[in-house]
Short mmCIF file of N, CA, C and O in Angstrom, two decimals:
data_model
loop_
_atom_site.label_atom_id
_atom_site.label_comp_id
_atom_site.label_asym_id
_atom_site.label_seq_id
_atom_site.Cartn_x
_atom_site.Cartn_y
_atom_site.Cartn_z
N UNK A 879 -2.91 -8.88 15.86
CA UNK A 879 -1.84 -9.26 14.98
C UNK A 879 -1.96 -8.45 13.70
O UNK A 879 -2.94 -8.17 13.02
N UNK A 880 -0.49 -8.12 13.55
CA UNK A 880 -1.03 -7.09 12.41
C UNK A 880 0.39 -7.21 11.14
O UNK A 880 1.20 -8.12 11.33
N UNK A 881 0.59 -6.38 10.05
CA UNK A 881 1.35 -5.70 9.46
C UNK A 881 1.37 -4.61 8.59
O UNK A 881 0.50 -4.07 7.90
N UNK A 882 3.21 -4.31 8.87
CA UNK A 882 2.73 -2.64 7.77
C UNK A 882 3.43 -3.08 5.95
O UNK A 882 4.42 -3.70 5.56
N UNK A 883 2.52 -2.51 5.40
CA UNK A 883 3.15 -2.47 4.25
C UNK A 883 4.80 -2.00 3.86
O UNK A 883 4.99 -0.98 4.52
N UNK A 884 5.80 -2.25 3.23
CA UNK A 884 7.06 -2.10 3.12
C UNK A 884 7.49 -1.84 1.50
O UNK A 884 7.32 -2.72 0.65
N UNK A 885 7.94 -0.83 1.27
CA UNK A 885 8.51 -0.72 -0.40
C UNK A 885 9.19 -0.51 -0.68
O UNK A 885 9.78 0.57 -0.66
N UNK A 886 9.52 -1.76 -1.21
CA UNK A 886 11.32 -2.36 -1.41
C UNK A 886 11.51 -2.26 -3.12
O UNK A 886 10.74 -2.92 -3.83
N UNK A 887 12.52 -1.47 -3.72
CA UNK A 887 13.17 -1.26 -4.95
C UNK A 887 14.15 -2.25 -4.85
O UNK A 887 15.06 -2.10 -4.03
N UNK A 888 14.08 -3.50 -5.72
CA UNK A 888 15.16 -4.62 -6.53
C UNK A 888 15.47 -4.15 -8.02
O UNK A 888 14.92 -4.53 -9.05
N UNK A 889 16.48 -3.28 -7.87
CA UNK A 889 16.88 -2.83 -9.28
C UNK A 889 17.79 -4.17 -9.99
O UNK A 889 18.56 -4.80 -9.26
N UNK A 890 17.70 -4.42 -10.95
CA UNK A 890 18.30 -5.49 -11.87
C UNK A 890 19.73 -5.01 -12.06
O UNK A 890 20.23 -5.67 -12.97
N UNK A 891 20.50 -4.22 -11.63
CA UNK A 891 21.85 -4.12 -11.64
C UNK A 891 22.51 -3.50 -10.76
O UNK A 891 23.68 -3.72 -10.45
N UNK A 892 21.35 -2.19 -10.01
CA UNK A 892 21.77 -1.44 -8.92
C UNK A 892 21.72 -2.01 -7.37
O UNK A 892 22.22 -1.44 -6.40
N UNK A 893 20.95 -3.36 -7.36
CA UNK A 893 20.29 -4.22 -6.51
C UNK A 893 19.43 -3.50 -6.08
O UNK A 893 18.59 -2.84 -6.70
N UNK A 894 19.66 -3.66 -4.50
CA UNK A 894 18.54 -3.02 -3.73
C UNK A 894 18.92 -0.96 -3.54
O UNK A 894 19.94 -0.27 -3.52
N UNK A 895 17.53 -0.70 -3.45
CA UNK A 895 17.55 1.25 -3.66
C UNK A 895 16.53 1.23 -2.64
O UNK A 895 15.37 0.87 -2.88
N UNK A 896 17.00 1.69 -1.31
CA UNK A 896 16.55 2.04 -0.42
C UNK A 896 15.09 3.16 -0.12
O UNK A 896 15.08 4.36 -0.39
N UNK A 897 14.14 2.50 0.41
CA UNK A 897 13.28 3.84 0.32
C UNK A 897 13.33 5.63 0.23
O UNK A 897 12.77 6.60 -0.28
N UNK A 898 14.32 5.25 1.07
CA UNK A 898 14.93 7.38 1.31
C UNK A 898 15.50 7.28 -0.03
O UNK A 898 15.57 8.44 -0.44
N UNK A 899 15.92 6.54 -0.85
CA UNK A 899 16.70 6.85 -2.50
C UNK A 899 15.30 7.82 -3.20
O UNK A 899 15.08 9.00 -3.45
N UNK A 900 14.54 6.48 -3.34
CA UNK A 900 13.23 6.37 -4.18
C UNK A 900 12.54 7.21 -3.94
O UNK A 900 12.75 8.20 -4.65
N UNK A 901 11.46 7.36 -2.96
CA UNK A 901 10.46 7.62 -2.14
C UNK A 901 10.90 9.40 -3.02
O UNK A 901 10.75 9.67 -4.21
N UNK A 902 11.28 10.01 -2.27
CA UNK A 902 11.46 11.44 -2.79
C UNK A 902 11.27 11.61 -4.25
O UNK A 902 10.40 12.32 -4.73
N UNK A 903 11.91 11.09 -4.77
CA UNK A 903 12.36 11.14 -6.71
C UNK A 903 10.73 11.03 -7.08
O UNK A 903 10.09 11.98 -7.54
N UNK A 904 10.11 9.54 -6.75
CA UNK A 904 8.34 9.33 -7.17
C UNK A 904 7.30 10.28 -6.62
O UNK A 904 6.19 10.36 -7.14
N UNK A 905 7.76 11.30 -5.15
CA UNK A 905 7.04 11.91 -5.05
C UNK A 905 7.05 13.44 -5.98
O UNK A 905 6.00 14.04 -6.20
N UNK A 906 8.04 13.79 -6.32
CA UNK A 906 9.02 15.02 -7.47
C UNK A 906 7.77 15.12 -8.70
O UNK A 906 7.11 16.05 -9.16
N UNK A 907 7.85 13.25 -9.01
CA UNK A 907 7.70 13.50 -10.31
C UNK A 907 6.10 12.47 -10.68
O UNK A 907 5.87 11.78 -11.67
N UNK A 908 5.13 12.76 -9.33
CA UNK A 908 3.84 12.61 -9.22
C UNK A 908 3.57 10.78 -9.44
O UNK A 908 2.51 10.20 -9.69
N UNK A 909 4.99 10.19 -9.23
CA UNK A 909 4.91 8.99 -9.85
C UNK A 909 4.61 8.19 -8.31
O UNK A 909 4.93 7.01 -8.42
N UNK A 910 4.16 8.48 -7.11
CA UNK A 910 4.26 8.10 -6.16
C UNK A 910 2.27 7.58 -5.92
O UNK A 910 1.79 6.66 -5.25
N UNK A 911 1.82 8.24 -6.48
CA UNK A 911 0.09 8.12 -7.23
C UNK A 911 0.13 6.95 -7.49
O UNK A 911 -0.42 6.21 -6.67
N UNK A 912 0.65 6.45 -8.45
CA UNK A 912 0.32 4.92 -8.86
C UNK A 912 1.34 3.81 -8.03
O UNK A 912 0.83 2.69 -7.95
N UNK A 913 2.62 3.95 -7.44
CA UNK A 913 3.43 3.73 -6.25
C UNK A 913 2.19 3.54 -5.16
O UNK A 913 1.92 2.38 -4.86
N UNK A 914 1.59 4.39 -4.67
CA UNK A 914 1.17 4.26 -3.54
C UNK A 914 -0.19 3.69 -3.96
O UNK A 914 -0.36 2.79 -3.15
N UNK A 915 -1.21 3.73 -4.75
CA UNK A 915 -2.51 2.62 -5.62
C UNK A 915 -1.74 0.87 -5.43
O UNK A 915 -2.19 -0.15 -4.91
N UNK A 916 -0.69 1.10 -5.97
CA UNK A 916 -0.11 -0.69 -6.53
C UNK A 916 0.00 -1.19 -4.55
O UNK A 916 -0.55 -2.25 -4.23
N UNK A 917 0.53 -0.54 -3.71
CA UNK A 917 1.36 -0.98 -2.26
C UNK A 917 -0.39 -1.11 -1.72
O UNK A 917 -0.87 -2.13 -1.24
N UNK A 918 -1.05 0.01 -1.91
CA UNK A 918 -2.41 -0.21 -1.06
C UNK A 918 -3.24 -1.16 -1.93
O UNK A 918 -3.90 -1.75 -1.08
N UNK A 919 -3.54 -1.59 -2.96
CA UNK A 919 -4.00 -3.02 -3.18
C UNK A 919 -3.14 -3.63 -3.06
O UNK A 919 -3.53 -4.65 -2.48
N UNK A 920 -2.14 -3.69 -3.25
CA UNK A 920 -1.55 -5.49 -2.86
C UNK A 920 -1.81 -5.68 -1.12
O UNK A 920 -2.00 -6.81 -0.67
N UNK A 921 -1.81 -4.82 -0.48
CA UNK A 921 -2.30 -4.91 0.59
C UNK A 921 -3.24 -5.38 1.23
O UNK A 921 -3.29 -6.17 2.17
N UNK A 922 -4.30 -4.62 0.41
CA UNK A 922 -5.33 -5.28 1.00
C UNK A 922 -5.71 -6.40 0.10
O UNK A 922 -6.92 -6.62 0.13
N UNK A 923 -5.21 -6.99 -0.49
CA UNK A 923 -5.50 -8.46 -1.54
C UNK A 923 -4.74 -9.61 -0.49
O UNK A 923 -5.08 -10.77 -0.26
N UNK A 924 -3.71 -8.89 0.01
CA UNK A 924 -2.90 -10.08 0.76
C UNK A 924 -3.62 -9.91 2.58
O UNK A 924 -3.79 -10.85 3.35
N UNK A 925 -3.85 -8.85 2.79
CA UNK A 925 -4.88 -8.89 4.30
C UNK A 925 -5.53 -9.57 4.07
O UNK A 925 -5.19 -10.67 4.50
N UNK A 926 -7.07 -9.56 3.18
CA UNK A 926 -7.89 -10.51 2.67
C UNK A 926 -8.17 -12.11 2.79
O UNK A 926 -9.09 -12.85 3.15
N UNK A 927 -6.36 -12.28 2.09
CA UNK A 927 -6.38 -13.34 2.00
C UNK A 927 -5.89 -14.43 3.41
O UNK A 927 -6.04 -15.62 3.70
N UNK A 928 -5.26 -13.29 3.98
CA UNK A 928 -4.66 -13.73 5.29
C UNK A 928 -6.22 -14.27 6.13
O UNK A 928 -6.40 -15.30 6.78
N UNK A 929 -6.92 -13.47 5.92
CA UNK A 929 -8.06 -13.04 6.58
C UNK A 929 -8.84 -14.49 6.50
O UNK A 929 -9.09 -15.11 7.53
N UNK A 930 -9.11 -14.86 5.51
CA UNK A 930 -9.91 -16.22 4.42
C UNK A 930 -9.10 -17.14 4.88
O UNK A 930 -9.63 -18.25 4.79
N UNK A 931 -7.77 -17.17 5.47
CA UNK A 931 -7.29 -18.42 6.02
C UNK A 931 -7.54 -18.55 7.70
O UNK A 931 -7.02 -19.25 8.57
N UNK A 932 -8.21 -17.88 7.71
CA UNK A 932 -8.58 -17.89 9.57
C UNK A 932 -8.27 -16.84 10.56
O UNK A 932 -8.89 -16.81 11.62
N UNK A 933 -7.26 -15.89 10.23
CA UNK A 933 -6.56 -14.96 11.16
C UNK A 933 -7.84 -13.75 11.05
O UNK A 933 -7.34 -12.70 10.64
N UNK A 934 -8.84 -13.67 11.22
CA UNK A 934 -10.15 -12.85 11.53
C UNK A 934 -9.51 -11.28 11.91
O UNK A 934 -9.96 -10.22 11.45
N UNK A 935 -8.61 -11.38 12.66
CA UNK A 935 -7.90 -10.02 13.64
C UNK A 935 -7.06 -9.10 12.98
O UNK A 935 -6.99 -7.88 13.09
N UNK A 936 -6.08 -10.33 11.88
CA UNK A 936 -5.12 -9.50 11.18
C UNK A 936 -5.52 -8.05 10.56
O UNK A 936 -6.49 -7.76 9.86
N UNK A 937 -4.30 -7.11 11.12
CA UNK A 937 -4.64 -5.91 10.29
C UNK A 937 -3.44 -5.95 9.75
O UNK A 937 -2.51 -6.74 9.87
N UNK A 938 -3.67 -4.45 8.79
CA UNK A 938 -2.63 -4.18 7.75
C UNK A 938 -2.01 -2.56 7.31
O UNK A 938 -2.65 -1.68 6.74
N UNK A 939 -0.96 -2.52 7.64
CA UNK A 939 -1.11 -0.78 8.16
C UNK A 939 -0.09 -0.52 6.66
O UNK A 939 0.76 -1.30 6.22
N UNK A 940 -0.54 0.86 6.07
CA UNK A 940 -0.01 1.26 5.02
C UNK A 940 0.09 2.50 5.01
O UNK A 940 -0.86 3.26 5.23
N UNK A 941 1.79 3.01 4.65
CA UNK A 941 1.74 4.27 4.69
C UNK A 941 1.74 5.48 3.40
O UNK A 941 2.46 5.60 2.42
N UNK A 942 0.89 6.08 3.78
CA UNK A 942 0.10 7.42 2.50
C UNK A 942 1.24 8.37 2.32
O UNK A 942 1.94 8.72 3.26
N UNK A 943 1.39 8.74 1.23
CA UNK A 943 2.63 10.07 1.38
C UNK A 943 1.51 11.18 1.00
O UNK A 943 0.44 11.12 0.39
N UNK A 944 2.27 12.27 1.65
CA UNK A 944 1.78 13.77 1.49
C UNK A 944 1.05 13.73 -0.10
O UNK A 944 -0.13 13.99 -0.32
N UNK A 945 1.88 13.41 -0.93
CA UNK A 945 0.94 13.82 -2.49
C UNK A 945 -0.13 12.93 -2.32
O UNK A 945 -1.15 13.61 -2.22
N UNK A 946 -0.29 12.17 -2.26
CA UNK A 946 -1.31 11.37 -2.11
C UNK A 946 -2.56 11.24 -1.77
O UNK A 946 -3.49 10.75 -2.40
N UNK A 947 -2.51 12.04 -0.04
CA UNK A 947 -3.76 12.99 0.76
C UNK A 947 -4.00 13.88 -0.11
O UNK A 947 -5.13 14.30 0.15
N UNK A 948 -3.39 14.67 -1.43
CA UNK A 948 -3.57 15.82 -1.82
C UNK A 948 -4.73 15.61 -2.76
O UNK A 948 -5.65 16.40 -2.99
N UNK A 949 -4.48 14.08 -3.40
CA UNK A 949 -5.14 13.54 -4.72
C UNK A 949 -7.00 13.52 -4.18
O UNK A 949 -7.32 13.11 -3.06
N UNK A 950 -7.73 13.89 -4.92
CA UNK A 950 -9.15 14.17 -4.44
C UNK A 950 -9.71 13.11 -4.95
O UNK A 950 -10.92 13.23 -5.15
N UNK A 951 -9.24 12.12 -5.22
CA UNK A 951 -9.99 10.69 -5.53
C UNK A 951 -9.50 9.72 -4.59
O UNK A 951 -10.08 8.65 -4.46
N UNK A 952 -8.64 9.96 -4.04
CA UNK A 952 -8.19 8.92 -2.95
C UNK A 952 -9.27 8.18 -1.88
O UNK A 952 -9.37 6.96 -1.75
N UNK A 953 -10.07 9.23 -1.11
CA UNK A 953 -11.11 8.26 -0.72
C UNK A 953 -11.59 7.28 -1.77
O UNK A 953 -11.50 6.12 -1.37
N UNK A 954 -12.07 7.40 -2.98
CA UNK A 954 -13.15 6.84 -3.85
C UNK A 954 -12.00 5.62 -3.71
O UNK A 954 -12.21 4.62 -3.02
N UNK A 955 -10.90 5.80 -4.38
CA UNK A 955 -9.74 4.61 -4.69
C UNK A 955 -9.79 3.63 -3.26
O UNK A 955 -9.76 2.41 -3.36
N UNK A 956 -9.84 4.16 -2.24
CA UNK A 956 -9.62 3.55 -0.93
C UNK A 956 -10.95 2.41 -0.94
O UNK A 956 -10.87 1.20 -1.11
N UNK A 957 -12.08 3.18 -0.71
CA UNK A 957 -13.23 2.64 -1.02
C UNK A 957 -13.66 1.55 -1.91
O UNK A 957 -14.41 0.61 -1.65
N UNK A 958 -12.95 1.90 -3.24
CA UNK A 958 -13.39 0.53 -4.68
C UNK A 958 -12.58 -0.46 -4.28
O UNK A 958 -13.10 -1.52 -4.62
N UNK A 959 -11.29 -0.69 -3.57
CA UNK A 959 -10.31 -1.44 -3.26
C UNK A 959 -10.78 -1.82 -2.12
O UNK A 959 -10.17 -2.86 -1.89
N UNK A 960 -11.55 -1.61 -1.18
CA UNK A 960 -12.17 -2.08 -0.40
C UNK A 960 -12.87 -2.98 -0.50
O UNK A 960 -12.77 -4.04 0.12
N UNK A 961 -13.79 -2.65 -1.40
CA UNK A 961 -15.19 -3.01 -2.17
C UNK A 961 -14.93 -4.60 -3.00
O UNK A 961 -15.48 -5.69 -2.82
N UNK A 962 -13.94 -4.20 -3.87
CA UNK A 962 -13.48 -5.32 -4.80
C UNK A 962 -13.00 -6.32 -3.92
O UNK A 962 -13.33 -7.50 -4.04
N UNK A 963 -11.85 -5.70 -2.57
CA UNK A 963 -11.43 -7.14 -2.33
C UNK A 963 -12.38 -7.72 -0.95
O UNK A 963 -11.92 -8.54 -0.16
N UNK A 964 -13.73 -7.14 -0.83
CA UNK A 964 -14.29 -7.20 0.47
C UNK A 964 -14.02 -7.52 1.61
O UNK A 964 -14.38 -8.53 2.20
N UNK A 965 -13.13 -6.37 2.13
CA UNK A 965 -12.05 -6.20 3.14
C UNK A 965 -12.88 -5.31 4.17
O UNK A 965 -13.38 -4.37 3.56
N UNK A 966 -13.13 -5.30 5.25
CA UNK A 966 -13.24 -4.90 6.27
C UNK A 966 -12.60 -3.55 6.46
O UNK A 966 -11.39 -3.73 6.61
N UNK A 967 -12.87 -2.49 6.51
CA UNK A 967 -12.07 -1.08 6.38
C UNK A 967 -10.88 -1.10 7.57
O UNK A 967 -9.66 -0.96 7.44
N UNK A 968 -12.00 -1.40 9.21
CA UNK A 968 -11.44 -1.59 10.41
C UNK A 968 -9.98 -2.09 10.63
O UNK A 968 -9.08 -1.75 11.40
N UNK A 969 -10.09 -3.02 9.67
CA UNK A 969 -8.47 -3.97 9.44
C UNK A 969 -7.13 -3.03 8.74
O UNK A 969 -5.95 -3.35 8.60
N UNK A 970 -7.78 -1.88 8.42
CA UNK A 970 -6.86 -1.08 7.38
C UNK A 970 -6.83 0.13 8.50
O UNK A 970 -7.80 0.71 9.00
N UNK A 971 -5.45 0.35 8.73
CA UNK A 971 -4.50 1.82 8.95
C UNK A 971 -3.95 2.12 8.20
O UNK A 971 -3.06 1.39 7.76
N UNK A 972 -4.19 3.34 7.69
CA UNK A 972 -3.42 4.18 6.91
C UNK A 972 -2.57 5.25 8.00
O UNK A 972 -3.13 5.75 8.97
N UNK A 973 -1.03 5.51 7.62
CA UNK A 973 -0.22 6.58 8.49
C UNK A 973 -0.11 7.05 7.40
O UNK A 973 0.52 8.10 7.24
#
């Protein structure tokens, strides 16, 4: 049993802004770095917790954009977010 992470823009007047809007523009303008940090901890904070209520199996699949693989701290980030929320790596796919 599993899930993938999803990133949904609720603009306060534009409503909803579809990933294909967004996604490009944050990767342009390197803003997809802290975009993609905020989606992979809340992730694994909410696997975790899924986890602590009994579901042992649940995984949680999250997807990396190209700038992202590029960033040379990304393992370390993957790792401390691991660490902090003592999450099981196994439970985590990254595409």
């Amino acid at each position: 049993m599993g899930a993938e992470a999803l990133v949904r823009w609720e603009h306060s007047r534009l409503k909803k802004i579809p990933p294909l809007d967004f996604i490009p523009v944050a990767e342009d303008n390197n803003l997809i770095l802290e975009i993609g940090k905020l989606v992979l901890e809340e992730s694994i904070k909410t696997a975790k917790s899924i986890h602590n209520k009994g579901w042992s199996d649940f995984e949680i699949s999250v997807n990396i954009s190209a700038v992202q693989l590029l960033q040379s701290d990304l393992l370390d980030t993957i790792k401390t977010l691991l660490k902090t929320y003592d999450y099981n790596p196994n439970y985590l796919n990254l595409e």
